[in-house]
Amino acid sequence: MRPAAGVIAVLLLLSMPFGAGAQGGSVHGRITDAGGSPVTGASLILDPGGWRARSNAQGEYTIAQVPAGTYTMRLRLIGFAAPATQVRITDGQIVQQDLTVAKAAVMLSSVVVGSRALHTAADELAVPVDVFTAEDVREQGTTETSQILSQLAPSVNFPRQSVSDATEIVRPFTMRGLSADHTLVLVNGKRRHHTALIHYYGAGQGAGSSGVDMNAIPSGAIGQLEILRDGAAAQYGSDAIAGVVNVVLKSGVFSPFLTADLGEYITSEENPAALLKNGSRPSFPRDGRTIDVNGGWGLPIGRGSLSIFAEYRDRQPTNRAGPDPTDMFTSGDADEVQNGELVSKNNSIGQPNHHWGDGSSKDFMTFASASIPLDSAGQAGLYAFGGYSFRRGAGFGYFRAPSSERNWTGIYPNGFLPKFAPDVVDLSAVAGGRGQLSGWSYDLAGSVGHDGFKYNLENTLNTSLGPCLTTPCAPGRDGQLGTADDPGIPNKRNFFAGELKLTEAILSLDASREYEAGLASPVNVAIGGAVRRENYQIGAGEPGSYINGFHPAQDGSIAPSGSQVFPGFRPEDETDSDRTNVGAYAEVEGDLVPHLLANIAARYENYSDFGNKVTGKVALRFQPTEQVTLRGAASTGFRAPSLNQSFYSSVVTNFKSDPVTGNPVPFEIGIFPVNSREAKSLGAKPLKAESSQNYSAGLAVTPAQNLTLTADLFFIRIDGRIVLTGFLDTDSVASILRAAGSRAEAAQYFTNAIDTRTRGVDVTGDYRVGALGGTVGVNAAFNYTNTAIPDENNIPLPPELVGTGEDLIGKYDEGGLLAMTKERPAWRSTVTGQYSRGAWNGLARLSSYGKYSSSLYGYCAECVQTYSAKSLVDAEVGFAPMAGLKLSVGGRNLFDVYPDRMSAANGFDIFPFPPASPFGYNGRYAYARVEWTGR
C-alpha cells in the first residue's frame, strides 16, 4: 500500500509550507433567514478559486487565508437562495459579509446520489461520493466523457481496444474492476439507457457486457459529475453494484459559451514498420488529430429557463501497428522482419498494412434542459431534458493478403483491410413535474431512451460470391451456375450487415417528506416506484453479408460465408424481445442521536422474465467533531440479465467437404441465445439475476482548514455472475449438437457461472491554500482493487458437458477468468496540482497505473504477460487576455510513455502494444483550446 501512503504524504508535505507562509485575508459573516433566525449548514463558495466554508449552528462562517482580490460569493442550501455577492479581500484584513436568505424553488440542484434526502455537499452523506465541477471536466485535456471520467476517478478504468469489432466504436468504462454493466448511470438523477451493443471480441475484461455510451453526452453540457463509490441497488435498482455515476446537466440562465479544442498525437516512439535510414528509424507520424467544438446557452423562459448544448467532434485515427512478416503475393515474398522491426522490403505492399490504434470517429451531439416554475414561490414546476447524438465511427479488422483464400485479386489486387463504419444513434427524453402535496414533495416523470447500432462494412467482400462485382457468378450449392439455387447477386465491396436496437421507457413517481419522530433530527421518508418497459431487436443484414454463394476460394478451397471482418446477422438471428419491470422502494434517513446519521432503504423488483428480487441497505455516519466523520454501509443488490445477453445471436454458417461424397456440408459456429436448442443441448439455462453483497467502511477528516482526507474500504461479493462461455468446440461438443438436430459444431452462450469477490480501498485528499501570490490547490486520489474467483480451477460444468474435455469458462479466453481478475491495474493513483493568479492558471497531474496481466491475443497459458506499472504526466497552462476569452495549451502524457510491448505470441510480431493498457498506446498528445463566454 505504499502508493496510498505516498499520496497522503504529498498532501501533507504540500500543506505545511503553503499554510505557514500564506498571506491574504478572511471573510466572516452570519447567515440568517427573513425572520432573523440563524441558518445552519449553508455552503459559502468564493469564485474563482473555490474557497469554501459552511455556517455553524449560530449561522456563522469564516473563510480564511484567501489571496487578495475580488471574488464572487455564492450560497448553496436546499430550499433557500441568496443573490451572488461581490467580495473584495485585502491582505491581513477580515471582511464582514452577512447574508439574508429567502425561500427558494424546489428545483435547486443538490448532490443527488447516495441518498434521497436533500443534501448540498458530499460530506453530508453516509457513503463516499466524489463531486467534480464543470471546471474539473473542462481541464482534462480531452472531450470524450468516458475518458474524462477515468482521468478524474482512479476507480474508473477506460481501456482503448483496437481490432475489437464494434467495441472500438462504443468503448465501455468499468468501475472497481467489475464489468461495464455493474455501474448504474444517471442523468439528473434519472436512469440512463444502455447501448444496444454486446462487447465481446477484443473487449477483454468487459467481454459479454453491455454498458452505457457515455460519449453520447456532450462534455460541455456537464455541470457536475457525481460518483457514488458504493452499492446502491436498494435505492436505484438493477446495475448499481460497483457504484453510480450521476451526470448533472448545466441549467438555469447563463451566458452563451463556445469552446474549441484542437490536438494531435506527437510521439517520439520509433516506428518499427519503417526501414532504417542512416542508422536511425523515424518515429510514428503525427496522427489522431482531433477537432472539437462545443457550446451552450441558458435562455430565460418566463420565470423558467431553457439550456441548449451542442458538440461536434472529428477524431482522426492513430496507428501503432508494426510490419507484417507474412507472404503477400507468392510463397517466400514476405518482408524480412526481426524482433518486430522491418529490416528489408521484398514485396510492393506498404507497411504497416494492419491497423493498431484508435479508429476515426465523427460525433454530433445535442442536449437540452428546461424548467418552468408553476408558482411564484417555486414550490411546483415542470422540467424536461434530453438529447440526440449521431456517430459515424471507423474500426478495422485484420489485413487480408493478396494471395489469401479470403481475398479475390480481381477485386483487391493488393489485398484489403476490412473496415467497420457503423452508424450509432442515441436518443433520450425525460419530462416531469415536481411539487408539494399534503406536505409531501413529489417528482412524477416519464422517460424514453433509445440506442441503435447499424453494422456498415466497407472495403470488404464475401469470398463465396466470387470475383465478380457486376455480374453474379456464384453457382449456389449445386455448383452449377444458372440453376435455381444460385444466389443471383454479385460480390460487393460494402455491405449492410444488420443492426441492433435497444429501447427503454420508464414511468416513475418519487415522494419524500420530513417527520418529527422524537429523534435528534427530523426523519426524511422517501417512497417511490417505477415501471420500465424494455425492447431489444436484432435486424438481419442484406443477404450478401451472410450467405454462402458456393464459389470456391481463389486457392480452390471452400470459401467462408458472409462478409469479411463481420458476417452479417441472418434472418434466423433476428429477435424482437420485450420485458416489463416494476419496482418500489422506501428509504428513511435521520439523526438517531446527535452526530449519528442513519440511512435505511429497501426495494422490491419484479421482472417479467425472471421473477422477483428484494434488496436492502443500511448506512451510518458518525461525526464526533466537525473535523472527523466515520461512515459505513452494508447492502444487498442485484443486476438483472440484460435483454442483449438473453437474446443476442451471431451465428455464421460455413461449409466443409463431406469426407465420403466430397459435397459441401454446412456447419454453424457462433454465439447462440440461451433459449436456442444449441445452447440448451450444451447445458444453458434461462438467465437469472446476479446477486451481490456490498460492505464499506471509511472516514473523512479535516485536520486543517481547506484540507480534507478520506479513506474507504470496500468488499463486493457477486454470486451467479453472467459471463460468456468459452468457445466450446471439441469433437464431443459437435456430437452433442448433431444429436440435438443442429448443424452447429461450436458454440458460446451466456450463463450464470461465476462467483467473484472484490475488495479494495479508496483514498482521496483535497487541499487548497493561498500561496505564491495566488491560489494553489492539490488533489490526490488512490484506488486499490483486487478481484478473485473462489475455486476458479473448479468451475462447475453442466451435466451435458461432463466428459467433453471442455472448460465452461476458459482461463485465458476472451473475457475469461484471467481477464476478470488481472486485466486491470491492481492500483491506480492521481495527484493533481492547480495554480491560478490573475489572468493565468496552470494544472499539472501525475497519473500512475499498477501492473496488470493479460493473455490477449494468444489466449494460452504461455501467452500470459504481465505489464509493468507506468506513470504519466499531464499539464495545462491558461491565460485570459480579456473578459470572456481564455486561451489554453496543454499536453497529456508529456513524457511520451508507452506500455510494455506485447510478446510475439500475443502481438504476432505485428501489434506492439497491449489492448488492455489502461491509458492506451498512442503516446504524447498536445492540444490548444479557445474558450469564449458572452455577456
Short mmCIF file of C-alpha atoms in Angstrom, two decimals, residues 238-388:
data_model
loop_
_atom_site.label_atom_id
_atom_site.label_comp_id
_atom_site.label_asym_id
_atom_site.label_seq_id
_atom_site.Cartn_x
_atom_site.Cartn_y
_atom_site.Cartn_z
CA SER A 238 -30.53 -3.08 -11.06
CA ASP A 239 -26.87 -2.44 -12.07
CA ALA A 240 -25.79 -0.31 -9.10
CA ILE A 241 -23.28 -2.85 -7.76
CA ALA A 242 -19.90 -1.19 -8.38
CA GLY A 243 -21.43 2.25 -7.89
CA VAL A 244 -23.39 5.04 -9.55
CA VAL A 245 -22.34 7.83 -11.89
CA ASN A 246 -24.71 10.80 -11.99
CA VAL A 247 -24.30 13.44 -14.69
CA VAL A 248 -25.84 16.73 -13.61
CA LEU A 249 -26.54 18.96 -16.59
CA LYS A 250 -25.94 22.69 -16.57
CA SER A 251 -29.20 24.51 -16.06
CA GLY A 252 -30.73 27.89 -15.48
CA VAL A 253 -29.93 31.14 -17.23
CA PHE A 254 -26.29 31.60 -18.23
CA SER A 255 -24.30 33.45 -20.86
CA PRO A 256 -23.60 31.73 -24.16
CA PHE A 257 -20.25 29.94 -24.35
CA LEU A 258 -18.23 28.37 -27.11
CA THR A 259 -15.18 26.16 -26.70
CA ALA A 260 -12.91 24.90 -29.48
CA ASP A 261 -10.18 22.27 -29.00
CA LEU A 262 -7.52 21.18 -31.48
CA GLY A 263 -4.96 18.48 -30.71
CA GLU A 264 -2.98 15.56 -32.07
CA TYR A 265 -0.51 12.88 -31.01
CA ILE A 266 3.13 13.91 -31.33
CA THR A 267 5.25 10.94 -30.36
CA SER A 268 8.95 10.10 -30.50
CA GLU A 269 8.37 6.34 -30.31
CA GLU A 270 10.20 4.63 -33.18
CA ASN A 271 8.07 3.20 -35.99
CA PRO A 272 9.06 -0.46 -36.46
CA ALA A 273 7.25 -0.61 -39.80
CA ALA A 274 9.68 1.90 -41.35
CA LEU A 275 13.06 0.93 -42.81
CA LEU A 276 16.26 2.04 -41.14
CA LYS A 277 17.72 5.14 -42.73
CA ASN A 278 21.26 6.24 -41.94
CA GLY A 279 21.23 4.01 -38.88
CA SER A 280 18.08 5.51 -37.42
CA ARG A 281 14.39 4.80 -37.57
CA PRO A 282 11.75 7.54 -37.87
CA SER A 283 9.08 7.94 -35.22
CA PHE A 284 5.41 7.27 -35.83
CA PRO A 285 3.87 10.10 -37.88
CA ARG A 286 1.70 12.66 -36.16
CA ASP A 287 -1.83 11.34 -36.11
CA GLY A 288 -5.09 11.28 -34.21
CA ARG A 289 -5.83 14.93 -34.92
CA THR A 290 -8.99 15.84 -33.05
CA ILE A 291 -11.16 18.89 -33.54
CA ASP A 292 -13.91 19.52 -31.02
CA VAL A 293 -16.31 22.45 -30.90
CA ASN A 294 -18.97 22.66 -28.21
CA GLY A 295 -21.18 25.36 -26.83
CA GLY A 296 -24.26 26.15 -24.86
CA TRP A 297 -26.64 28.90 -23.80
CA GLY A 298 -29.09 29.24 -20.90
CA LEU A 299 -32.09 31.28 -22.03
CA PRO A 300 -34.88 32.69 -19.86
CA ILE A 301 -38.42 31.43 -20.47
CA GLY A 302 -40.75 33.47 -18.30
CA ARG A 303 -39.80 32.54 -14.75
CA GLY A 304 -38.03 29.42 -16.07
CA SER A 305 -35.15 28.65 -18.37
CA LEU A 306 -34.08 26.65 -21.41
CA SER A 307 -30.48 25.42 -21.68
CA ILE A 308 -29.26 24.16 -25.04
CA PHE A 309 -25.97 22.45 -25.86
CA ALA A 310 -24.29 21.11 -28.98
CA GLU A 311 -20.96 19.48 -29.72
CA TYR A 312 -19.15 18.31 -32.85
CA ARG A 313 -16.04 16.15 -32.65
CA ASP A 314 -13.89 14.90 -35.51
CA ARG A 315 -11.26 12.41 -34.32
CA GLN A 316 -8.83 11.03 -36.87
CA PRO A 317 -7.30 7.56 -36.45
CA THR A 318 -4.00 6.61 -34.89
CA ASN A 319 -1.89 3.63 -35.91
CA ARG A 320 0.91 1.94 -33.98
CA ALA A 321 0.99 -1.32 -35.98
CA GLY A 322 4.29 -2.91 -36.78
CA PRO A 323 5.35 -4.61 -40.03
CA ASP A 324 3.57 -7.71 -41.31
CA PRO A 325 6.01 -10.66 -41.72
CA THR A 326 3.71 -12.85 -43.84
CA ASP A 327 3.77 -13.73 -47.53
CA MET A 328 1.82 -11.39 -49.77
CA PHE A 329 1.68 -12.50 -53.42
CA THR A 330 3.70 -15.71 -53.52
CA SER A 331 5.43 -18.02 -51.09
CA GLY A 332 8.68 -16.52 -49.84
CA ASP A 333 7.99 -12.88 -50.72
CA ALA A 334 7.41 -11.77 -47.12
CA ASP A 335 9.25 -8.71 -45.86
CA GLU A 336 12.14 -9.51 -43.57
CA VAL A 337 11.15 -8.67 -40.01
CA GLN A 338 13.39 -9.15 -36.98
CA ASN A 339 12.23 -8.57 -33.42
CA GLY A 340 9.15 -6.82 -34.73
CA GLU A 341 11.12 -4.37 -36.90
CA LEU A 342 11.25 -4.11 -40.68
CA VAL A 343 14.71 -4.99 -41.99
CA SER A 344 14.17 -5.25 -45.75
CA LYS A 345 11.31 -4.99 -48.25
CA ASN A 346 10.55 -7.96 -50.52
CA ASN A 347 7.13 -7.02 -51.92
CA SER A 348 5.18 -3.96 -53.03
CA ILE A 349 2.66 -3.87 -50.15
CA GLY A 350 3.20 -0.81 -47.98
CA GLN A 351 3.94 -1.17 -44.28
CA PRO A 352 2.15 -1.08 -41.95
CA ASN A 353 -0.73 -2.84 -43.68
CA HIS A 354 -2.58 -3.53 -40.41
CA HIS A 355 -4.21 -1.02 -38.08
CA TRP A 356 -3.49 -0.92 -34.34
CA GLY A 357 -4.78 2.19 -32.62
CA ASP A 358 -7.84 4.40 -32.32
CA GLY A 359 -10.30 4.36 -35.17
CA SER A 360 -11.74 7.54 -36.58
CA SER A 361 -14.95 8.99 -35.23
CA LYS A 362 -17.23 11.86 -36.16
CA ASP A 363 -19.76 12.73 -33.48
CA PHE A 364 -22.58 15.22 -33.39
CA MET A 365 -24.34 15.62 -30.05
CA THR A 366 -27.09 17.86 -28.78
CA PHE A 367 -28.73 18.18 -25.38
CA ALA A 368 -31.33 20.48 -23.87
CA SER A 369 -32.68 21.10 -20.39
CA ALA A 370 -35.70 23.17 -19.42
CA SER A 371 -37.53 24.07 -16.21
CA ILE A 372 -40.63 26.17 -15.67
CA PRO A 373 -41.87 27.10 -12.15
CA LEU A 374 -45.64 26.98 -11.86
CA ASP A 375 -45.95 29.33 -8.91
CA SER A 376 -44.14 32.41 -7.64
CA ALA A 377 -42.80 30.55 -4.60
CA GLY A 378 -41.15 27.92 -6.77
CA GLN A 379 -42.84 25.10 -4.91
CA ALA A 380 -44.05 23.43 -8.10
CA GLY A 381 -42.68 23.23 -11.60
CA LEU A 382 -42.22 21.33 -14.82
CA TYR A 383 -38.94 20.14 -16.24
CA ALA A 384 -37.61 18.30 -19.27
CA PHE A 385 -34.25 17.30 -20.66
CA GLY A 386 -32.90 15.02 -23.33
CA GLY A 387 -30.54 14.68 -26.22
CA TYR A 388 -29.69 13.27 -29.61
#
